[in-house]
Amino acid sequence: MKIGFVSLGCPKNQLDTEVMLHELMAAGYEVTPEETEADVVIINTCAFIESAKKEAIDNILDIAWLKKHHTLKAIVVTGCLAERYREEVLKEIPEVDAVLGVGSIHHIVDAVKAVTEKKKKGGKKEKFTSFDPCDEVRLGGDRVLTTPEFATYIKIAEGCDNKCAYCAIPAIRGRFRSRPIEDIVAEAKGLEALGVRELTVVAQDTTRYGKDLYGEYRLHELLHRITEETSIPWIRLLYCYPDKITDELVAEMRDNPRILKYIDLPMQHISDHMLSAMNRHGDGKMIRSVVAKLRREIPDIVIRTTFIVGFPGETEADFEELCEFVKESKFERVGVFTYSREEDTPAYDMPDQIDEQIKQDRLDILMREQLEINETNNQKYIGKTLRVLCEDFDPVSEAHFGRSAADAPEIDGKVYFKAAARIAPGSFVDVKIREVVDYDLYGFACEAK
């Protein structure tokens, strides 16, 4: 029997997909990349913001059409949308045969068996559902990599305790739970054996790591252990929170040559008024202090951050303060999102909701500012040689492409380069930069290693 997969959302969701893939393959199922060849399609969904929910629903409806017009036998919906809107999915999309919450990913084999059985009740096949408590889900597990074999993610914790006013994740994925250091290091060793050369550390809040298990933040210790017990060349950090950037973490990033001088540090705003309304931890002064400390202690650090515009009550003065902060800070990487009004969050019922057009206008203004900053920042690379992890070769442009230490997978820019000979994906290449185009760099390879 052939299984097809559609995996949506963030890298954390992708890791859940990889665990389910392993369990299905271990049970003897064949996985196919072609949905038209599949007997069962599993859709692992996201429901973080409105656009993610729409993407999930569109994908479910597309597969439902496939079920009507091809040989597809069953549809299984998993992930955040399944957890958050379980009743609606079952009621509104009758083509769906099974719904599993985020706490039930380890029941995926049971679900597939159930939806492909010939048994019927009352002449109609029963729906399969499973919604184990999120806080009890087993963390980790063997995986089948869906990323390139040389670059992947490792999830160090699940859930979130921050309770930002706009965010439904704590309600969907439960309280924050760290994995033991030994468990994570063992997984990192296994990934090293598969050929991983870049390991990106993820969680809903990586900087909270260890607080629940050990009574204190232990991200710095975890990073040190990974580099002590593996030889993976690049370790990258995503989803760090400004209020939990400890001296020990800064020192580990500064002094450990295999921890990339790159940090993803979502700030969401700089106005004290907005930070308080969002229930973010800390104020604008704290954020500025953390940024200054990172720049001072790690002079070549690349800071990526994200901001939300159009949160309820955001005034022109709040937005202007944010724009000025972006101009003065000159962040290397910035993402901007319009506020998405989510049910069952404190912000949903807040007064002074902002008009959608105003939200979009503010996003456009901020991104124009950042594009100019990014182009200026990138000019400093011209004439310099960067270490690049080669990802592939583009036959159309006859150029290889990859990423430098300053670029996280899937979210940042690329480095395109010509080379005298074909370079294998996963190789490190020294590339001399000759040109900048928007967010990307262009150059020539010096040597592959």
C-alpha positions as a printed NumPy array, in Angstrom:
array([[  0.   ,   0.   ,   0.   ],
       [  1.316,   3.435,  -0.986],
       [  1.204,   6.498,   1.291],
       [  1.433,  10.108,   0.101],
       [  2.343,  13.015,   2.366],
       [  1.622,  16.745,   2.295],
       [  3.583,  18.559,   5.   ],
       [  2.73 ,  22.204,   5.698],
       [  3.967,  24.857,   8.095],
       [  7.173,  25.326,  10.039],
       [ 10.242,  23.086,  10.452],
       [  8.838,  21.887,  13.8  ],
       [  5.826,  20.486,  11.951],
       [  8.109,  19.006,   9.307],
       [  9.904,  17.028,  11.996],
       [  6.571,  15.52 ,  13.08 ],
       [  6.022,  14.492,   9.462],
       [  9.421,  12.789,   9.418],
       [  8.578,  10.801,  12.566],
       [  5.284,   9.647,  11.031],
       [  7.058,   8.678,   7.812],
       [  9.46 ,   6.48 ,   9.753],
       [  6.688,   4.741,  11.682],
       [  4.739,   4.017,   8.502],
       [  7.763,   2.714,   6.627],
       [  8.756,   0.564,   9.617],
       [  5.247,  -0.923,   9.468],
       [  5.804,  -1.923,   5.85 ],
       [  4.044,   0.878,   3.976],
       [  5.548,   2.348,   0.816],
       [  5.804,   6.142,   0.608],
       [  5.302,   7.827,  -2.749],
       [  5.95 ,  11.469,  -3.71 ],
       [  3.152,  11.236,  -6.28 ],
       [ -0.248,  11.852,  -4.695],
       [ -2.009,  10.384,  -7.74 ],
       [ -0.275,   7.045,  -7.022],
       [ -1.16 ,   6.969,  -3.318],
       [ -3.791,   4.807,  -1.644],
       [ -3.796,   7.09 ,   1.408],
       [ -2.701,  10.737,   1.633],
       [ -1.732,  12.233,   4.981],
       [ -1.886,  16.035,   5.281],
       [  0.091,  17.431,   8.202],
       [ -1.349,  20.895,   8.689],
       [ -0.492,  24.27 ,  10.223],
       [ -2.991,  26.639,  11.844],
       [ -0.792,  29.372,  13.292],
       [ -2.311,  32.276,  11.35 ],
       [ -5.152,  32.786,   8.885],
       [ -3.018,  32.294,   5.773],
       [ -1.714,  28.979,   7.153],
       [ -5.25 ,  27.777,   7.854],
       [ -6.326,  28.71 ,   4.334],
       [ -3.358,  26.858,   2.843],
       [ -4.217,  23.777,   4.909],
       [ -7.876,  23.8  ,   3.903],
       [ -7.005,  24.35 ,   0.23 ],
       [ -4.683,  21.346,   0.331],
       [ -7.308,  19.157,   2.006],
       [ -9.879,  20.156,  -0.631],
       [ -7.406,  19.425,  -3.437],
       [ -6.801,  15.927,  -2.062],
       [-10.557,  15.472,  -1.562],
       [-11.001,  16.156,  -5.286],
       [ -8.343,  13.53 ,  -5.958],
       [-10.251,  11.029,  -3.844],
       [-13.388,  11.618,  -5.892],
       [-11.714,  11.366,  -9.288],
       [ -8.842,   8.891,  -8.847],
       [ -8.052,   5.712,  -6.945],
       [ -7.235,   7.366,  -3.61 ],
       [ -8.877,   5.368,  -0.821],
       [ -8.541,   7.601,   2.235],
       [ -7.45 ,  10.988,   3.604],
       [ -5.845,  11.49 ,   7.026],
       [ -5.517,  15.005,   8.467],
       [ -2.967,  15.619,  11.231],
       [ -1.202,  18.576,  12.858],
       [ -2.274,  21.936,  14.217],
       [ -5.428,  22.453,  12.122],
       [ -6.585,  18.958,  13.087],
       [ -5.952,  19.716,  16.76 ],
       [ -7.558,  23.146,  16.739],
       [-10.559,  22.529,  14.439],
       [-11.169,  18.809,  14.846],
       [-14.975,  18.953,  14.76 ],
       [-15.085,  21.388,  11.851],
       [-12.76 ,  19.243,   9.72 ],
       [-14.874,  16.142,  10.273],
       [-18.155,  17.966,   9.69 ],
       [-17.291,  20.286,   6.81 ],
       [-15.043,  17.983,   4.757],
       [-16.74 ,  14.562,   4.674],
       [-14.045,  13.154,   2.378],
       [-11.645,  13.142,   5.359],
       [-11.451,   9.669,   6.895],
       [ -9.269,  10.294,   9.946],
       [ -8.212,  13.242,  12.104],
       [ -5.248,  13.082,  14.498],
       [ -4.258,  15.831,  16.919],
       [ -0.648,  16.867,  17.517],
       [ -0.496,  14.591,  20.558],
       [ -1.374,  11.555,  18.458],
       [  1.284,  11.442,  15.745],
       [  2.488,   8.077,  17.079],
       [ -0.952,   6.626,  16.25 ],
       [ -0.452,   7.221,  12.536],
       [ -0.088,   3.512,  11.727],
       [ -3.316,   2.737,  13.605],
       [ -5.074,   5.49 ,  11.658],
       [ -3.941,   4.191,   8.27 ],
       [ -4.937,   0.641,   9.178],
       [ -8.341,   1.815,  10.344],
       [ -9.185,   3.865,   7.252],
       [ -8.16 ,   1.116,   4.853],
       [-10.047,  -1.731,   6.552],
       [-13.043,  -3.175,   4.752],
       [-15.161,  -3.234,   7.913],
       [-18.096,  -0.874,   7.936],
       [-20.635,   0.03 ,  10.536],
       [-24.175,   0.527,   9.373],
       [-23.02 ,   0.374,   5.766],
       [-20.685,   3.317,   6.271],
       [-16.973,   3.343,   7.072],
       [-16.277,   4.781,  10.526],
       [-14.068,   7.832,  10.955],
       [-10.864,   7.379,  12.936],
       [ -9.977,  10.084,  15.466],
       [ -7.297,  10.394,  18.125],
       [ -6.587,  13.392,  20.334],
       [ -4.173,  12.367,  23.057],
       [ -3.232,  15.206,  25.452],
       [ -0.481,  17.295,  23.868],
       [  1.504,  17.389,  27.099],
       [  1.842,  13.597,  27.064],
       [  3.16 ,  13.129,  23.526],
       [  6.463,  11.324,  23.314],
       [  9.128,  13.783,  22.189],
       [ 11.532,  12.819,  19.446],
       [ 11.688,   9.52 ,  17.643],
       [ 13.358,   7.984,  14.603],
       [ 12.882,  10.037,  11.451],
       [ 13.026,   9.832,   7.681],
       [ 14.719,  13.008,   6.47 ],
       [ 12.666,  15.097,   4.058],
       [ 15.318,  17.797,   3.917],
       [ 18.54 ,  17.357,   1.931],
       [ 20.701,  14.816,   3.772],
       [ 23.385,  17.424,   4.462],
       [ 21.171,  19.99 ,   6.254],
       [ 18.319,  19.346,   8.639],
       [ 16.601,  20.388,  11.861],
       [ 16.563,  19.033,  15.399],
       [ 13.657,  19.761,  17.767],
       [ 14.828,  20.246,  21.361],
       [ 11.473,  20.966,  23.   ],
       [  7.746,  21.038,  22.359],
       [  4.963,  23.412,  23.393],
       [  5.174,  26.946,  24.759],
       [  4.595,  28.766,  28.067],
       [  4.978,  32.355,  26.831],
       [  1.28 ,  33.012,  26.186],
       [  1.683,  35.921,  23.799],
       [ -1.707,  37.561,  23.347],
       [ -1.885,  36.882,  19.598],
       [ -0.723,  33.263,  19.62 ],
       [ -2.741,  30.023,  19.708],
       [  0.287,  27.703,  19.901],
       [  0.129,  27.07 ,  23.693],
       [ -3.503,  25.991,  23.302],
       [ -2.623,  23.763,  20.333],
       [  0.692,  22.222,  21.399],
       [  0.529,  22.406,  25.175],
       [  2.984,  23.495,  27.841],
       [  6.718,  23.77 ,  27.21 ],
       [  8.56 ,  20.429,  27.528],
       [ 12.302,  20.005,  27.011],
       [ 13.888,  16.82 ,  25.755],
       [ 16.773,  15.49 ,  27.882],
       [ 20.23 ,  16.552,  26.718],
       [ 21.296,  12.933,  26.265],
       [ 18.336,  12.233,  23.974],
       [ 19.085,  15.23 ,  21.761],
       [ 22.816,  14.489,  21.576],
       [ 22.068,  10.893,  20.601],
       [ 19.831,  12.104,  17.769],
       [ 22.505,  14.561,  16.639],
       [ 25.012,  11.692,  16.467],
       [ 22.605,   9.715,  14.31 ],
       [ 22.142,  12.675,  11.981],
       [ 25.901,  13.118,  11.742],
       [ 26.167,   9.482,  10.655],
       [ 23.697,  10.219,   7.841],
       [ 25.967,  12.988,   6.531],
       [ 24.379,  16.099,   8.082],
       [ 26.72 ,  19.073,   7.884],
       [ 24.347,  21.798,   9.076],
       [ 22.062,  21.224,  12.062],
       [ 19.427,  23.85 ,  12.838],
       [ 18.123,  23.847,  16.412],
       [ 14.38 ,  24.536,  16.74 ],
       [ 11.591,  24.685,  19.333],
       [  8.764,  27.112,  19.985],
       [ 11.25 ,  28.887,  22.279],
       [ 14.765,  27.461,  22.102],
       [ 16.12 ,  29.808,  24.776],
       [ 13.757,  28.354,  27.398],
       [ 15.398,  24.974,  26.892],
       [ 16.07 ,  23.073,  30.114],
       [ 14.113,  25.316,  32.491],
       [ 11.44 ,  22.684,  33.099],
       [ 13.85 ,  19.721,  33.353],
       [ 16.84 ,  21.223,  35.112],
       [ 15.487,  24.342,  36.826],
       [ 17.608,  26.689,  34.706],
       [ 18.253,  27.597,  31.093],
       [ 20.606,  25.026,  29.56 ],
       [ 20.709,  25.888,  25.846],
       [ 24.377,  26.848,  26.099],
       [ 25.213,  23.484,  27.673],
       [ 23.229,  21.592,  25.043],
       [ 25.05 ,  23.365,  22.214],
       [ 28.397,  22.643,  23.831],
       [ 27.552,  18.956,  24.21 ],
       [ 26.46 ,  18.66 ,  20.572],
       [ 29.74 ,  20.14 ,  19.351],
       [ 31.745,  18.042,  21.828],
       [ 30.147,  14.753,  20.826],
       [ 29.702,  15.275,  17.077],
       [ 31.776,  16.845,  14.342],
       [ 28.846,  18.534,  12.541],
       [ 30.47 ,  21.708,  11.166],
       [ 27.535,  24.155,  11.383],
       [ 25.054,  24.484,  14.258],
       [ 22.395,  27.174,  13.75 ],
       [ 19.915,  28.688,  16.242],
       [ 16.306,  29.636,  15.47 ],
       [ 13.395,  30.904,  17.596],
       [ 15.29 ,  32.533,  20.474],
       [ 13.546,  35.005,  22.801],
       [ 15.257,  38.29 ,  23.76 ],
       [ 14.4  ,  38.026,  27.472],
       [ 16.19 ,  34.668,  27.792],
       [ 19.523,  35.482,  26.13 ],
       [ 21.886,  34.535,  28.956],
       [ 25.543,  35.489,  29.379],
       [ 26.402,  31.793,  29.058],
       [ 24.611,  31.51 ,  25.718],
       [ 26.324,  34.621,  24.352],
       [ 29.725,  33.278,  25.464],
       [ 29.079,  29.877,  23.862],
       [ 28.107,  31.511,  20.566],
       [ 31.124,  33.796,  20.706],
       [ 33.73 ,  31.19 ,  21.652],
       [ 32.507,  28.015,  19.927],
       [ 33.612,  28.147,  16.263],
       [ 30.986,  25.626,  15.155],
       [ 28.031,  27.601,  16.523],
       [ 27.189,  29.924,  13.649],
       [ 27.295,  33.634,  14.437],
       [ 23.608,  33.817,  13.507],
       [ 20.598,  34.142,  15.759],
       [ 16.894,  34.245,  15.022],
       [ 15.454,  36.604,  17.647],
       [ 11.747,  37.404,  17.13 ],
       [ 11.037,  40.791,  18.747],
       [  7.536,  41.457,  17.325],
       [  7.661,  45.17 ,  18.253],
       [  9.7  ,  47.822,  20.049],
       [  6.954,  50.083,  21.433],
       [  6.393,  49.441,  25.148],
       [  2.687,  50.018,  24.534],
       [  2.583,  47.234,  21.935],
       [  4.886,  44.837,  23.791],
       [  2.677,  45.094,  26.867],
       [ -0.514,  44.608,  24.832],
       [  1.05 ,  41.56 ,  23.148],
       [  2.015,  40.135,  26.558],
       [  5.626,  39.927,  25.447],
       [  8.228,  39.502,  28.175],
       [ 10.372,  42.602,  28.659],
       [ 10.201,  46.086,  27.197],
       [ 11.867,  48.077,  24.451],
       [ 14.818,  48.983,  26.644],
       [ 15.53 ,  45.312,  27.303],
       [ 15.369,  44.487,  23.59 ],
       [ 17.768,  47.3  ,  22.716],
       [ 20.106,  46.142,  25.471],
       [ 20.142,  42.553,  24.176],
       [ 20.821,  43.685,  20.611],
       [ 23.661,  45.935,  21.816],
       [ 25.16 ,  43.117,  23.862],
       [ 25.084,  40.671,  20.956],
       [ 26.708,  43.228,  18.651],
       [ 29.353,  44.047,  21.264],
       [ 30.238,  40.487,  22.252],
       [ 29.929,  38.937,  18.782],
       [ 30.836,  41.724,  16.331],
       [ 30.177,  39.651,  13.187],
       [ 26.829,  38.277,  14.334],
       [ 23.88 ,  38.135,  11.921],
       [ 20.602,  38.955,  13.666],
       [ 17.338,  37.846,  12.131],
       [ 14.108,  39.119,  13.655],
       [ 10.386,  39.352,  12.962],
       [  7.814,  42.056,  13.642],
       [  4.016,  42.178,  13.744],
       [  2.266,  45.273,  12.398],
       [ -1.384,  46.138,  12.844],
       [ -1.816,  44.587,  16.274],
       [ -4.98 ,  45.926,  17.978],
       [ -4.401,  49.443,  19.254],
       [ -1.186,  50.048,  17.291],
       [ -1.03 ,  53.798,  16.768],
       [  0.848,  55.764,  14.146],
       [  3.296,  56.696,  16.902],
       [  3.85 ,  53.02 ,  17.756],
       [  4.479,  52.215,  14.117],
       [  6.82 ,  55.174,  13.638],
       [  8.826,  54.039,  16.665],
       [  9.116,  50.59 ,  15.1  ],
       [ 10.27 ,  52.06 ,  11.771],
       [ 12.921,  54.163,  13.495],
       [ 14.12 ,  51.146,  15.452],
       [ 14.515,  49.122,  12.245],
       [ 16.416,  51.975,  10.586],
       [ 18.8  ,  52.44 ,  13.495],
       [ 19.347,  48.747,  14.201],
       [ 20.162,  47.735,  10.599],
       [ 19.251,  44.1  ,  11.174],
       [ 20.693,  41.723,   8.615],
       [ 17.457,  39.77 ,   8.255],
       [ 13.887,  40.91 ,   8.941],
       [ 10.482,  39.327,   8.403],
       [  7.268,  41.328,   8.827],
       [  3.765,  39.929,   9.34 ],
       [  0.389,  41.589,   9.556],
       [ -1.52 ,  40.73 ,  12.72 ],
       [ -3.781,  37.726,  12.221],
       [ -6.885,  37.707,  14.425],
       [ -7.064,  34.221,  15.929],
       [ -9.989,  32.746,  17.852],
       [ -9.374,  31.735,  21.458],
       [ -6.535,  34.206,  21.949],
       [ -6.699,  37.292,  24.204],
       [ -6.072,  39.622,  21.266],
       [ -9.128,  38.376,  19.372],
       [-11.531,  40.408,  21.504],
       [ -9.291,  43.43 ,  22.012],
       [-10.728,  46.819,  21.027],
       [ -9.253,  48.996,  18.283],
       [ -8.745,  46.27 ,  15.694],
       [ -6.784,  47.668,  12.747],
       [ -8.126,  47.851,   9.187],
       [ -6.595,  45.234,   6.881],
       [ -5.453,  47.818,   4.345],
       [ -3.638,  49.782,   7.05 ],
       [ -1.93 ,  46.584,   8.173],
       [ -0.759,  45.863,   4.64 ],
       [  0.41 ,  49.434,   4.098],
       [  2.5  ,  49.274,   7.263],
       [  4.012,  45.955,   6.225],
       [  4.948,  47.384,   2.822],
       [  6.553,  50.469,   4.371],
       [  8.634,  48.432,   6.801],
       [  9.756,  45.929,   4.169],
       [ 10.821,  48.75 ,   1.815],
       [ 12.951,  50.158,   4.62 ],
       [ 14.481,  46.75 ,   5.248],
       [ 15.214,  46.103,   1.565],
       [ 17.39 ,  49.219,   1.482],
       [ 19.132,  48.167,   4.686],
       [ 19.683,  44.675,   3.348],
       [ 21.186,  45.932,   0.092],
       [ 23.571,  48.173,   2.046],
       [ 24.501,  45.342,   4.405],
       [ 25.154,  42.995,   1.491],
       [ 27.456,  45.467,  -0.26 ],
       [ 30.08 ,  44.746,   2.404],
       [ 30.416,  41.199,   1.031],
       [ 31.549,  42.314,  -2.433],
       [ 35.171,  41.33 ,  -2.9  ],
       [ 35.131,  39.061,   0.136],
       [ 35.328,  35.269,   0.216],
       [ 32.536,  33.421,   2.019],
       [ 32.275,  29.794,   3.058],
       [ 29.153,  28.422,   1.34 ],
       [ 27.312,  25.127,   1.784],
       [ 26.491,  24.036,  -1.763],
       [ 22.855,  22.963,  -2.17 ],
       [ 22.515,  22.196,  -5.873],
       [ 23.196,  23.185,  -9.483],
       [ 20.794,  25.197, -11.631],
       [ 21.132,  24.03 , -15.251],
       [ 19.257,  27.061, -16.605],
       [ 21.673,  29.657, -15.229],
       [ 24.551,  27.145, -15.228],
       [ 25.371,  28.184, -11.675],
       [ 25.546,  26.395,  -8.362],
       [ 23.725,  27.797,  -5.363],
       [ 23.92 ,  27.449,  -1.62 ],
       [ 23.95 ,  29.369,   1.621],
       [ 26.53 ,  31.132,   3.718],
       [ 26.554,  31.099,   7.512],
       [ 24.457,  34.277,   7.299],
       [ 21.525,  32.499,   5.635],
       [ 19.136,  30.055,   7.282],
       [ 17.494,  27.38 ,   5.133],
       [ 14.188,  28.251,   3.438],
       [ 13.867,  31.762,   4.913],
       [ 16.959,  33.755,   3.896],
       [ 18.785,  34.488,   0.661],
       [ 21.082,  32.371,  -1.501],
       [ 24.622,  32.56 ,  -2.804],
       [ 24.86 ,  31.773,  -6.527],
       [ 28.257,  30.946,  -7.948],
       [ 30.044,  29.666, -11.019],
       [ 32.61 ,  26.883, -10.684],
       [ 35.14 ,  25.235, -12.972],
       [ 33.713,  21.779, -12.24 ],
       [ 30.453,  20.362, -10.903],
       [ 30.341,  20.511,  -7.091],
       [ 28.456,  17.92 ,  -5.072],
       [ 25.581,  19.144,  -2.884],
       [ 26.658,  19.191,   0.746],
       [ 30.174,  20.366,  -0.057],
       [ 31.614,  23.488,   1.51 ],
       [ 32.895,  25.965,  -1.058],
       [ 34.857,  29.192,  -0.728],
       [ 33.077,  31.733,  -2.926],
       [ 34.394,  35.17 ,  -3.845],
       [ 31.442,  37.556,  -4.041],
       [ 31.206,  39.833,  -7.079],
       [ 27.625,  41.119,  -7.112],
       [ 24.489,  41.719,  -5.011],
       [ 20.937,  41.391,  -6.377],
       [ 18.204,  42.112,  -3.801],
       [ 18.679,  39.488,  -1.067],
       [ 21.064,  37.223,  -2.99 ],
       [ 24.818,  37.206,  -3.605],
       [ 26.678,  36.147,  -6.768],
       [ 30.287,  35.043,  -7.169],
       [ 32.848,  32.454,  -8.225],
       [ 33.98 ,  29.294,  -6.428],
       [ 37.541,  29.114,  -5.204],
       [ 37.687,  25.609,  -3.761],
       [ 35.325,  22.844,  -2.653],
       [ 35.898,  20.867,   0.551]])
